[in-house]
JSON list of C-alpha atoms and ligand atoms in Angstrom, two decimals:
[
{"chain": "R", "resi": 1, "resn": "MET", "atom": "CA", "xyz": [-22.96, 18.97, 18.02]},
{"chain": "R", "resi": 2, "resn": "ASN", "atom": "CA", "xyz": [-19.23, 16.79, 18.78]},
{"chain": "R", "resi": 3, "resn": "SER", "atom": "CA", "xyz": [-17.47, 16.50, 15.30]},
{"chain": "R", "resi": 4, "resn": "TYR", "atom": "CA", "xyz": [-17.40, 12.42, 15.71]},
{"chain": "R", "resi": 5, "resn": "GLU", "atom": "CA", "xyz": [-21.69, 13.46, 15.83]},
{"chain": "R", "resi": 6, "resn": "LYS", "atom": "CA", "xyz": [-21.00, 15.28, 12.44]},
{"chain": "R", "resi": 7, "resn": "LEU", "atom": "CA", "xyz": [-20.13, 11.78, 10.85]},
{"chain": "R", "resi": 8, "resn": "LEU", "atom": "CA", "xyz": [-22.97, 10.37, 11.63]},
{"chain": "R", "resi": 9, "resn": "VAL", "atom": "CA", "xyz": [-25.07, 13.01, 10.15]},
{"chain": "R", "resi": 10, "resn": "ASP", "atom": "CA", "xyz": [-23.50, 13.30, 6.94]},
{"chain": "R", "resi": 11, "resn": "ASN", "atom": "CA", "xyz": [-23.08, 9.30, 6.53]},
{"chain": "R", "resi": 12, "resn": "LYS", "atom": "CA", "xyz": [-27.05, 9.85, 6.76]},
{"chain": "R", "resi": 13, "resn": "ALA", "atom": "CA", "xyz": [-27.11, 12.54, 3.63]},
{"chain": "R", "resi": 14, "resn": "TRP", "atom": "CA", "xyz": [-24.32, 10.46, 1.66]},
{"chain": "R", "resi": 15, "resn": "ALA", "atom": "CA", "xyz": [-26.68, 7.26, 1.91]},
{"chain": "R", "resi": 16, "resn": "ALA", "atom": "CA", "xyz": [-29.40, 9.26, 0.87]},
{"chain": "R", "resi": 17, "resn": "GLU", "atom": "CA", "xyz": [-27.89, 10.65, -2.03]},
{"chain": "R", "resi": 18, "resn": "MET", "atom": "CA", "xyz": [-26.24, 7.03, -3.17]},
{"chain": "R", "resi": 19, "resn": "VAL", "atom": "CA", "xyz": [-29.98, 6.16, -2.81]},
{"chain": "R", "resi": 20, "resn": "SER", "atom": "CA", "xyz": [-30.89, 8.90, -4.67]},
{"chain": "R", "resi": 21, "resn": "ASP", "atom": "CA", "xyz": [-28.57, 8.64, -7.66]},
{"chain": "R", "resi": 22, "resn": "ASN", "atom": "CA", "xyz": [-29.40, 4.83, -8.20]},
{"chain": "R", "resi": 23, "resn": "ALA", "atom": "CA", "xyz": [-32.26, 2.84, -5.97]},
{"chain": "R", "resi": 24, "resn": "ASP", "atom": "CA", "xyz": [-30.61, -0.26, -5.74]},
{"chain": "R", "resi": 25, "resn": "TYR", "atom": "CA", "xyz": [-26.81, 0.91, -4.99]},
{"chain": "R", "resi": 26, "resn": "PHE", "atom": "CA", "xyz": [-26.39, -0.86, -1.50]},
{"chain": "R", "resi": 27, "resn": "LYS", "atom": "CA", "xyz": [-28.74, -3.64, -2.89]},
{"chain": "R", "resi": 28, "resn": "ARG", "atom": "CA", "xyz": [-26.19, -4.53, -5.68]},
{"chain": "R", "resi": 29, "resn": "LEU", "atom": "CA", "xyz": [-23.16, -3.30, -3.60]},
{"chain": "R", "resi": 30, "resn": "ALA", "atom": "CA", "xyz": [-24.11, -5.92, -0.27]},
{"chain": "R", "resi": 31, "resn": "LYS", "atom": "CA", "xyz": [-24.11, -8.61, -2.61]},
{"chain": "R", "resi": 32, "resn": "LEU", "atom": "CA", "xyz": [-21.27, -8.07, -4.33]},
{"chain": "R", "resi": 33, "resn": "GLN", "atom": "CA", "xyz": [-17.33, -7.60, -3.61]},
{"chain": "R", "resi": 34, "resn": "THR", "atom": "CA", "xyz": [-15.10, -8.32, -6.87]},
{"chain": "R", "resi": 35, "resn": "PRO", "atom": "CA", "xyz": [-12.16, -5.92, -6.43]},
{"chain": "R", "resi": 36, "resn": "GLU", "atom": "CA", "xyz": [-9.66, -6.24, -9.00]},
{"chain": "R", "resi": 37, "resn": "PHE", "atom": "CA", "xyz": [-7.41, -4.71, -7.34]},
{"chain": "R", "resi": 38, "resn": "LEU", "atom": "CA", "xyz": [-5.12, -4.64, -3.75]},
{"chain": "R", "resi": 39, "resn": "TRP", "atom": "CA", "xyz": [-4.31, -1.20, -2.44]},
{"chain": "R", "resi": 40, "resn": "ILE", "atom": "CA", "xyz": [-1.70, -1.21, 0.02]},
{"chain": "R", "resi": 41, "resn": "GLY", "atom": "CA", "xyz": [-1.10, 2.73, 1.28]},
{"chain": "R", "resi": 42, "resn": "CYS", "atom": "CA", "xyz": [-0.03, 4.98, 3.68]},
{"chain": "R", "resi": 43, "resn": "SER", "atom": "CA", "xyz": [-2.61, 5.34, 6.56]},
{"chain": "R", "resi": 44, "resn": "ASP", "atom": "CA", "xyz": [-2.41, 9.15, 5.96]},
{"chain": "R", "resi": 45, "resn": "SER", "atom": "CA", "xyz": [-5.46, 10.96, 5.95]},
{"chain": "R", "resi": 46, "resn": "ARG", "atom": "CA", "xyz": [-4.54, 12.76, 2.50]},
{"chain": "R", "resi": 47, "resn": "VAL", "atom": "CA", "xyz": [-4.41, 9.48, 1.05]},
{"chain": "R", "resi": 48, "resn": "PRO", "atom": "CA", "xyz": [-7.86, 7.89, 0.79]},
{"chain": "R", "resi": 49, "resn": "ALA", "atom": "CA", "xyz": [-7.97, 5.30, -2.49]},
{"chain": "R", "resi": 50, "resn": "ASP", "atom": "CA", "xyz": [-10.90, 5.29, -3.93]},
{"chain": "R", "resi": 51, "resn": "ARG", "atom": "CA", "xyz": [-10.87, 9.20, -4.11]},
{"chain": "R", "resi": 52, "resn": "ILE", "atom": "CA", "xyz": [-7.36, 9.97, -5.89]},
{"chain": "R", "resi": 53, "resn": "THR", "atom": "CA", "xyz": [-8.23, 6.74, -8.34]},
{"chain": "R", "resi": 54, "resn": "GLY", "atom": "CA", "xyz": [-11.83, 7.64, -8.76]},
{"chain": "R", "resi": 55, "resn": "THR", "atom": "CA", "xyz": [-13.05, 4.26, -7.99]},
{"chain": "R", "resi": 56, "resn": "GLN", "atom": "CA", "xyz": [-16.21, 3.47, -6.44]},
{"chain": "R", "resi": 57, "resn": "PRO", "atom": "CA", "xyz": [-17.00, 1.24, -3.46]},
{"chain": "R", "resi": 58, "resn": "GLY", "atom": "CA", "xyz": [-16.51, -2.53, -3.96]},
{"chain": "R", "resi": 59, "resn": "GLU", "atom": "CA", "xyz": [-13.56, -1.73, -6.52]},
{"chain": "R", "resi": 60, "resn": "ILE", "atom": "CA", "xyz": [-10.28, -1.58, -4.60]},
{"chain": "R", "resi": 61, "resn": "PHE", "atom": "CA", "xyz": [-9.46, -3.90, -1.55]},
{"chain": "R", "resi": 62, "resn": "VAL", "atom": "CA", "xyz": [-7.66, -1.54, 0.79]},
{"chain": "R", "resi": 63, "resn": "HIS", "atom": "CA", "xyz": [-4.87, -2.22, 3.23]},
{"chain": "R", "resi": 64, "resn": "ARG", "atom": "CA", "xyz": [-2.99, 0.98, 5.07]},
{"chain": "R", "resi": 65, "resn": "ASN", "atom": "CA", "xyz": [-0.36, 1.23, 7.93]},
{"chain": "R", "resi": 66, "resn": "ILE", "atom": "CA", "xyz": [2.04, 3.96, 8.38]},
{"chain": "R", "resi": 67, "resn": "ALA", "atom": "CA", "xyz": [4.64, 4.52, 5.33]},
{"chain": "R", "resi": 68, "resn": "ASN", "atom": "CA", "xyz": [2.81, 1.20, 3.60]},
{"chain": "R", "resi": 69, "resn": "LEU", "atom": "CA", "xyz": [5.18, -1.32, 4.42]},
{"chain": "R", "resi": 70, "resn": "VAL", "atom": "CA", "xyz": [4.81, -5.03, 4.11]},
{"chain": "R", "resi": 71, "resn": "ILE", "atom": "CA", "xyz": [6.31, -7.06, 7.10]},
{"chain": "R", "resi": 72, "resn": "HIS", "atom": "CA", "xyz": [6.65, -10.30, 6.94]},
{"chain": "R", "resi": 73, "resn": "THR", "atom": "CA", "xyz": [5.68, -10.67, 10.49]},
{"chain": "R", "resi": 74, "resn": "ASP", "atom": "CA", "xyz": [2.46, -8.39, 9.90]},
{"chain": "R", "resi": 75, "resn": "VAL", "atom": "CA", "xyz": [-0.14, -11.25, 10.27]},
{"chain": "R", "resi": 76, "resn": "ASN", "atom": "CA", "xyz": [-3.05, -8.41, 9.37]},
{"chain": "R", "resi": 77, "resn": "LEU", "atom": "CA", "xyz": [-0.86, -7.40, 6.32]},
{"chain": "R", "resi": 78, "resn": "LEU", "atom": "CA", "xyz": [-0.44, -10.76, 5.55]},
{"chain": "R", "resi": 79, "resn": "SER", "atom": "CA", "xyz": [-4.68, -11.74, 5.91]},
{"chain": "R", "resi": 80, "resn": "VAL", "atom": "CA", "xyz": [-5.39, -9.01, 3.75]},
{"chain": "R", "resi": 81, "resn": "LEU", "atom": "CA", "xyz": [-2.72, -10.19, 0.90]},
{"chain": "R", "resi": 82, "resn": "ASP", "atom": "CA", "xyz": [-3.91, -13.56, 1.24]},
{"chain": "R", "resi": 83, "resn": "PHE", "atom": "CA", "xyz": [-7.63, -12.98, 1.13]},
{"chain": "R", "resi": 84, "resn": "ALA", "atom": "CA", "xyz": [-7.24, -10.66, -1.63]},
{"chain": "R", "resi": 85, "resn": "VAL", "atom": "CA", "xyz": [-5.12, -13.01, -3.70]},
{"chain": "R", "resi": 86, "resn": "ASN", "atom": "CA", "xyz": [-6.66, -16.30, -3.34]},
{"chain": "R", "resi": 87, "resn": "HIS", "atom": "CA", "xyz": [-10.50, -15.54, -2.70]},
{"chain": "R", "resi": 88, "resn": "LEU", "atom": "CA", "xyz": [-11.12, -12.24, -4.36]},
{"chain": "R", "resi": 89, "resn": "HIS", "atom": "CA", "xyz": [-8.68, -13.54, -7.22]},
{"chain": "R", "resi": 90, "resn": "VAL", "atom": "CA", "xyz": [-7.28, -9.71, -7.53]},
{"chain": "R", "resi": 91, "resn": "LYS", "atom": "CA", "xyz": [-5.31, -8.75, -10.61]},
{"chain": "R", "resi": 92, "resn": "HIS", "atom": "CA", "xyz": [-2.89, -6.29, -9.47]},
{"chain": "R", "resi": 93, "resn": "VAL", "atom": "CA", "xyz": [-1.72, -5.60, -5.97]},
{"chain": "R", "resi": 94, "resn": "ILE", "atom": "CA", "xyz": [-0.56, -1.79, -5.53]},
{"chain": "R", "resi": 95, "resn": "VAL", "atom": "CA", "xyz": [2.06, -0.46, -2.90]},
{"chain": "R", "resi": 96, "resn": "CYS", "atom": "CA", "xyz": [0.84, 3.31, -2.73]},
{"chain": "R", "resi": 97, "resn": "GLY", "atom": "CA", "xyz": [3.40, 5.59, -0.97]},
{"chain": "R", "resi": 98, "resn": "HIS", "atom": "CA", "xyz": [3.22, 9.01, -0.65]},
{"chain": "R", "resi": 99, "resn": "TYR", "atom": "CA", "xyz": [5.56, 12.26, -1.37]},
{"chain": "R", "resi": 100, "resn": "GLY", "atom": "CA", "xyz": [5.74, 14.02, 1.92]},
{"chain": "R", "resi": 101, "resn": "CYS", "atom": "CA", "xyz": [4.98, 11.47, 4.44]},
{"chain": "R", "resi": 102, "resn": "GLY", "atom": "CA", "xyz": [5.65, 11.71, 7.86]},
{"chain": "R", "resi": 103, "resn": "GLY", "atom": "CA", "xyz": [6.81, 8.32, 8.33]},
{"chain": "R", "resi": 104, "resn": "ILE", "atom": "CA", "xyz": [9.55, 8.66, 5.77]},
{"chain": "R", "resi": 105, "resn": "LYS", "atom": "CA", "xyz": [10.27, 11.87, 7.33]},
{"chain": "R", "resi": 106, "resn": "ALA", "atom": "CA", "xyz": [10.26, 10.42, 11.21]},
{"chain": "R", "resi": 107, "resn": "ALA", "atom": "CA", "xyz": [12.40, 7.47, 9.96]},
{"chain": "R", "resi": 108, "resn": "ILE", "atom": "CA", "xyz": [15.16, 9.36, 8.54]},
{"chain": "R", "resi": 109, "resn": "THR", "atom": "CA", "xyz": [15.77, 11.17, 11.91]},
{"chain": "R", "resi": 110, "resn": "ASN", "atom": "CA", "xyz": [17.51, 10.36, 15.20]},
{"chain": "R", "resi": 111, "resn": "ASN", "atom": "CA", "xyz": [14.52, 10.83, 17.16]},
{"chain": "R", "resi": 112, "resn": "ASP", "atom": "CA", "xyz": [13.67, 8.55, 19.58]},
{"chain": "R", "resi": 113, "resn": "TYR", "atom": "CA", "xyz": [9.44, 8.26, 18.84]},
{"chain": "R", "resi": 114, "resn": "LYS", "atom": "CA", "xyz": [9.34, 5.01, 21.87]},
{"chain": "R", "resi": 115, "resn": "PHE", "atom": "CA", "xyz": [9.06, 1.58, 21.44]},
{"chain": "R", "resi": 116, "resn": "VAL", "atom": "CA", "xyz": [6.41, 0.95, 18.62]},
{"chain": "R", "resi": 117, "resn": "LEU", "atom": "CA", "xyz": [7.39, 3.48, 16.30]},
{"chain": "R", "resi": 118, "resn": "ASN", "atom": "CA", "xyz": [10.87, 2.79, 16.43]},
{"chain": "R", "resi": 119, "resn": "MET", "atom": "CA", "xyz": [10.29, -1.00, 15.80]},
{"chain": "R", "resi": 120, "resn": "TRP", "atom": "CA", "xyz": [7.83, 0.31, 12.70]},
{"chain": "R", "resi": 121, "resn": "LEU", "atom": "CA", "xyz": [10.18, 3.16, 11.84]},
{"chain": "R", "resi": 122, "resn": "ARG", "atom": "CA", "xyz": [13.15, 0.59, 11.92]},
{"chain": "R", "resi": 123, "resn": "ASN", "atom": "CA", "xyz": [12.37, -0.90, 8.85]},
{"chain": "R", "resi": 124, "resn": "ILE", "atom": "CA", "xyz": [12.38, 2.42, 7.08]},
{"chain": "R", "resi": 125, "resn": "LYS", "atom": "CA", "xyz": [15.81, 3.17, 7.84]},
{"chain": "R", "resi": 126, "resn": "ASP", "atom": "CA", "xyz": [16.39, -0.65, 6.51]},
{"chain": "R", "resi": 127, "resn": "VAL", "atom": "CA", "xyz": [15.73, 0.86, 3.22]},
{"chain": "R", "resi": 128, "resn": "TYR", "atom": "CA", "xyz": [17.55, 3.75, 3.80]},
{"chain": "R", "resi": 129, "resn": "ARG", "atom": "CA", "xyz": [20.43, 1.53, 4.46]},
{"chain": "R", "resi": 130, "resn": "LEU", "atom": "CA", "xyz": [20.21, -0.59, 1.60]},
{"chain": "R", "resi": 131, "resn": "HIS", "atom": "CA", "xyz": [20.42, 2.52, -0.68]},
{"chain": "R", "resi": 132, "resn": "ARG", "atom": "CA", "xyz": [22.78, 4.76, 1.42]},
{"chain": "R", "resi": 133, "resn": "ASP", "atom": "CA", "xyz": [25.22, 5.60, -1.15]},
{"chain": "R", "resi": 134, "resn": "GLU", "atom": "CA", "xyz": [22.08, 7.34, -3.65]},
{"chain": "R", "resi": 135, "resn": "LEU", "atom": "CA", "xyz": [20.57, 8.94, -0.56]},
{"chain": "R", "resi": 136, "resn": "ASP", "atom": "CA", "xyz": [23.37, 10.54, 1.03]},
{"chain": "R", "resi": 137, "resn": "ALA", "atom": "CA", "xyz": [24.63, 11.63, -1.98]},
{"chain": "R", "resi": 138, "resn": "ILE", "atom": "CA", "xyz": [21.43, 14.32, -2.19]},
{"chain": "R", "resi": 139, "resn": "THR", "atom": "CA", "xyz": [21.72, 17.44, -0.27]},
{"chain": "R", "resi": 140, "resn": "ASP", "atom": "CA", "xyz": [18.40, 18.22, -0.10]},
{"chain": "R", "resi": 141, "resn": "GLU", "atom": "CA", "xyz": [16.09, 17.09, 2.55]},
{"chain": "R", "resi": 142, "resn": "GLU", "atom": "CA", "xyz": [13.06, 17.42, 0.76]},
{"chain": "R", "resi": 143, "resn": "LYS", "atom": "CA", "xyz": [14.34, 15.51, -2.11]},
{"chain": "R", "resi": 144, "resn": "ARG", "atom": "CA", "xyz": [16.38, 12.74, 0.05]},
{"chain": "R", "resi": 145, "resn": "CYS", "atom": "CA", "xyz": [12.79, 12.07, 1.34]},
{"chain": "R", "resi": 146, "resn": "ASP", "atom": "CA", "xyz": [11.04, 11.66, -1.89]},
{"chain": "R", "resi": 147, "resn": "ARG", "atom": "CA", "xyz": [13.53, 9.44, -2.98]},
{"chain": "R", "resi": 148, "resn": "LEU", "atom": "CA", "xyz": [13.54, 7.27, -0.34]},
{"chain": "R", "resi": 149, "resn": "THR", "atom": "CA", "xyz": [9.70, 7.42, -0.49]},
{"chain": "R", "resi": 150, "resn": "GLU", "atom": "CA", "xyz": [10.31, 5.94, -4.14]},
{"chain": "R", "resi": 151, "resn": "LEU", "atom": "CA", "xyz": [12.48, 3.35, -2.93]},
{"chain": "R", "resi": 152, "resn": "ASN", "atom": "CA", "xyz": [10.86, 2.41, -0.29]},
{"chain": "R", "resi": 153, "resn": "VAL", "atom": "CA", "xyz": [7.90, 1.39, -2.18]},
{"chain": "R", "resi": 154, "resn": "LYS", "atom": "CA", "xyz": [10.27, -0.40, -4.65]},
{"chain": "R", "resi": 155, "resn": "GLU", "atom": "CA", "xyz": [11.19, -2.34, -1.89]},
{"chain": "R", "resi": 156, "resn": "GLN", "atom": "CA", "xyz": [7.58, -3.11, -0.39]},
{"chain": "R", "resi": 157, "resn": "VAL", "atom": "CA", "xyz": [6.89, -4.58, -4.18]},
{"chain": "R", "resi": 158, "resn": "MET", "atom": "CA", "xyz": [9.88, -6.79, -3.90]},
{"chain": "R", "resi": 159, "resn": "ARG", "atom": "CA", "xyz": [8.83, -8.06, -0.21]},
{"chain": "R", "resi": 160, "resn": "LEU", "atom": "CA", "xyz": [5.66, -8.75, -1.60]},
{"chain": "R", "resi": 161, "resn": "ALA", "atom": "CA", "xyz": [7.66, -10.78, -4.34]},
{"chain": "R", "resi": 162, "resn": "MET", "atom": "CA", "xyz": [9.15, -12.81, -1.71]},
{"chain": "R", "resi": 163, "resn": "THR", "atom": "CA", "xyz": [6.01, -14.45, -0.28]},
{"chain": "R", "resi": 164, "resn": "SER", "atom": "CA", "xyz": [4.87, -17.80, -1.13]},
{"chain": "R", "resi": 165, "resn": "ILE", "atom": "CA", "xyz": [1.15, -16.20, -1.42]},
{"chain": "R", "resi": 166, "resn": "ILE", "atom": "CA", "xyz": [2.33, -14.21, -4.60]},
{"chain": "R", "resi": 167, "resn": "GLN", "atom": "CA", "xyz": [4.38, -16.93, -5.34]},
{"chain": "R", "resi": 168, "resn": "ARG", "atom": "CA", "xyz": [2.19, -19.45, -5.72]},
{"chain": "R", "resi": 169, "resn": "ALA", "atom": "CA", "xyz": [-0.58, -17.05, -7.39]},
{"chain": "R", "resi": 170, "resn": "TRP", "atom": "CA", "xyz": [2.14, -16.60, -9.75]},
{"chain": "R", "resi": 171, "resn": "LYS", "atom": "CA", "xyz": [3.04, -20.25, -10.97]},
{"chain": "R", "resi": 172, "resn": "GLN", "atom": "CA", "xyz": [-0.76, -21.50, -10.69]},
{"chain": "R", "resi": 173, "resn": "GLU", "atom": "CA", "xyz": [-2.75, -18.18, -12.08]},
{"chain": "R", "resi": 174, "resn": "GLN", "atom": "CA", "xyz": [0.10, -15.88, -13.87]},
{"chain": "R", "resi": 175, "resn": "ARG", "atom": "CA", "xyz": [-1.83, -13.42, -11.51]},
{"chain": "R", "resi": 176, "resn": "PRO", "atom": "CA", "xyz": [-1.41, -10.36, -9.79]},
{"chain": "R", "resi": 177, "resn": "ASP", "atom": "CA", "xyz": [1.34, -7.79, -11.12]},
{"chain": "R", "resi": 178, "resn": "LEU", "atom": "CA", "xyz": [2.85, -5.57, -8.91]},
{"chain": "R", "resi": 179, "resn": "HIS", "atom": "CA", "xyz": [3.05, -2.24, -8.68]},
{"chain": "R", "resi": 180, "resn": "GLY", "atom": "CA", "xyz": [4.58, 0.80, -7.01]},
{"chain": "R", "resi": 181, "resn": "TRP", "atom": "CA", "xyz": [3.15, 3.80, -7.05]},
{"chain": "R", "resi": 182, "resn": "VAL", "atom": "CA", "xyz": [4.09, 7.12, -5.10]},
{"chain": "R", "resi": 183, "resn": "TYR", "atom": "CA", "xyz": [0.84, 9.75, -4.96]},
{"chain": "R", "resi": 184, "resn": "GLY", "atom": "CA", "xyz": [1.82, 13.58, -4.77]},
{"chain": "R", "resi": 185, "resn": "LEU", "atom": "CA", "xyz": [0.35, 15.96, -1.94]},
{"chain": "R", "resi": 186, "resn": "LYS", "atom": "CA", "xyz": [0.86, 18.71, -3.95]},
{"chain": "R", "resi": 187, "resn": "ASP", "atom": "CA", "xyz": [-0.34, 18.12, -7.39]},
{"chain": "R", "resi": 188, "resn": "GLY", "atom": "CA", "xyz": [-2.86, 15.01, -6.65]},
{"chain": "R", "resi": 189, "resn": "ILE", "atom": "CA", "xyz": [-1.09, 12.83, -9.33]},
{"chain": "R", "resi": 190, "resn": "ILE", "atom": "CA", "xyz": [0.01, 9.19, -9.34]},
{"chain": "R", "resi": 191, "resn": "ASN", "atom": "CA", "xyz": [3.88, 8.76, -9.83]},
{"chain": "R", "resi": 192, "resn": "PRO", "atom": "CA", "xyz": [4.47, 5.11, -11.19]},
{"chain": "R", "resi": 193, "resn": "VAL", "atom": "CA", "xyz": [8.08, 4.14, -9.84]},
{"chain": "R", "resi": 194, "resn": "PHE", "atom": "CA", "xyz": [8.32, 0.56, -10.22]},
{"chain": "R", "resi": 195, "resn": "GLU", "atom": "CA", "xyz": [6.40, -3.16, -11.62]},
{"chain": "R", "resi": 196, "resn": "MET", "atom": "CA", "xyz": [6.74, -6.32, -10.89]},
{"chain": "R", "resi": 197, "resn": "LYS", "atom": "CA", "xyz": [4.83, -8.47, -14.09]},
{"chain": "R", "resi": 198, "resn": "ALA", "atom": "CA", "xyz": [3.52, -12.01, -12.54]},
{"chain": "R", "resi": 199, "resn": "GLY", "atom": "CA", "xyz": [6.56, -14.57, -12.97]},
{"chain": "R", "resi": 200, "resn": "THR", "atom": "CA", "xyz": [9.06, -11.93, -12.84]},
{"chain": "R", "resi": 201, "resn": "HIS", "atom": "CA", "xyz": [12.63, -13.47, -11.55]},
{"chain": "R", "resi": 202, "resn": "ILE", "atom": "CA", "xyz": [13.65, -12.62, -7.83]},
{"chain": "R", "resi": 203, "resn": "ASP", "atom": "CA", "xyz": [16.55, -13.09, -6.11]},
{"chain": "R", "resi": 204, "resn": "PRO", "atom": "CA", "xyz": [16.56, -17.08, -5.77]},
{"chain": "R", "resi": 205, "resn": "ILE", "atom": "CA", "xyz": [17.35, -17.23, -2.38]},
{"chain": "R", "resi": 206, "resn": "TYR", "atom": "CA", "xyz": [13.95, -15.94, -1.87]},
{"chain": "R", "resi": 207, "resn": "GLU", "atom": "CA", "xyz": [12.38, -18.17, -4.39]},
{"chain": "R", "resi": 208, "resn": "TYR", "atom": "CA", "xyz": [10.02, -21.10, -3.15]},
{"chain": "R", "resi": 209, "resn": "GLU", "atom": "CA", "xyz": [10.19, -24.46, -4.88]},
{"chain": "R", "resi": 210, "resn": "ASN", "atom": "CA", "xyz": [6.90, -27.21, -5.13]},
{"chain": "R", "resi": 211, "resn": "LEU", "atom": "CA", "xyz": [4.63, -24.28, -4.70]},
{"chain": "W", "resi": 301, "resn": "CO", "atom": "CO1", "xyz": [2.50, 8.57, 4.88]}
]
């Protein structure tokens, strides 16, 4: 059997198990999607949003990309954010990075990863530049990466707050709260590192009027 065929076989076994536990499982899920959370995480295969939070299908709306970046020209991310905030009415948006992130590690090297990856990773280099003094002072490379991972998550949460999507929802409905978390690959524990409650004032240059 090919490796991908095993996925299909295991899928059938999983679906049967779900139905044996609860005959209406899929009927109920098909009708209803009311997640309270939007998760913006890293694409890393070791950080599955639902598994590590013990949530079930239907509970978390998910967007993932390399190193969990919020980029204001990323139509994919913005569409997910718009839909989650304005149609699903999520109460919380979580940006979750993870220690040991390959994207973060790659960004602090001077390697040429060629066109597209260079372009993506440059956003992480920008975060490094904003916090250069603090990061340069950390001599241990792993610790420096870990700290950059935390600062990156914080920066991405702040970028969410810079969008009119979030600012309008804050003004009109006092939601969602924004959270920056970092997951530990070594111990499975999520470390909350930053939070912006709905309505938090941000640097005025990013604040929109007449929302
Ligand atoms: Co990663």
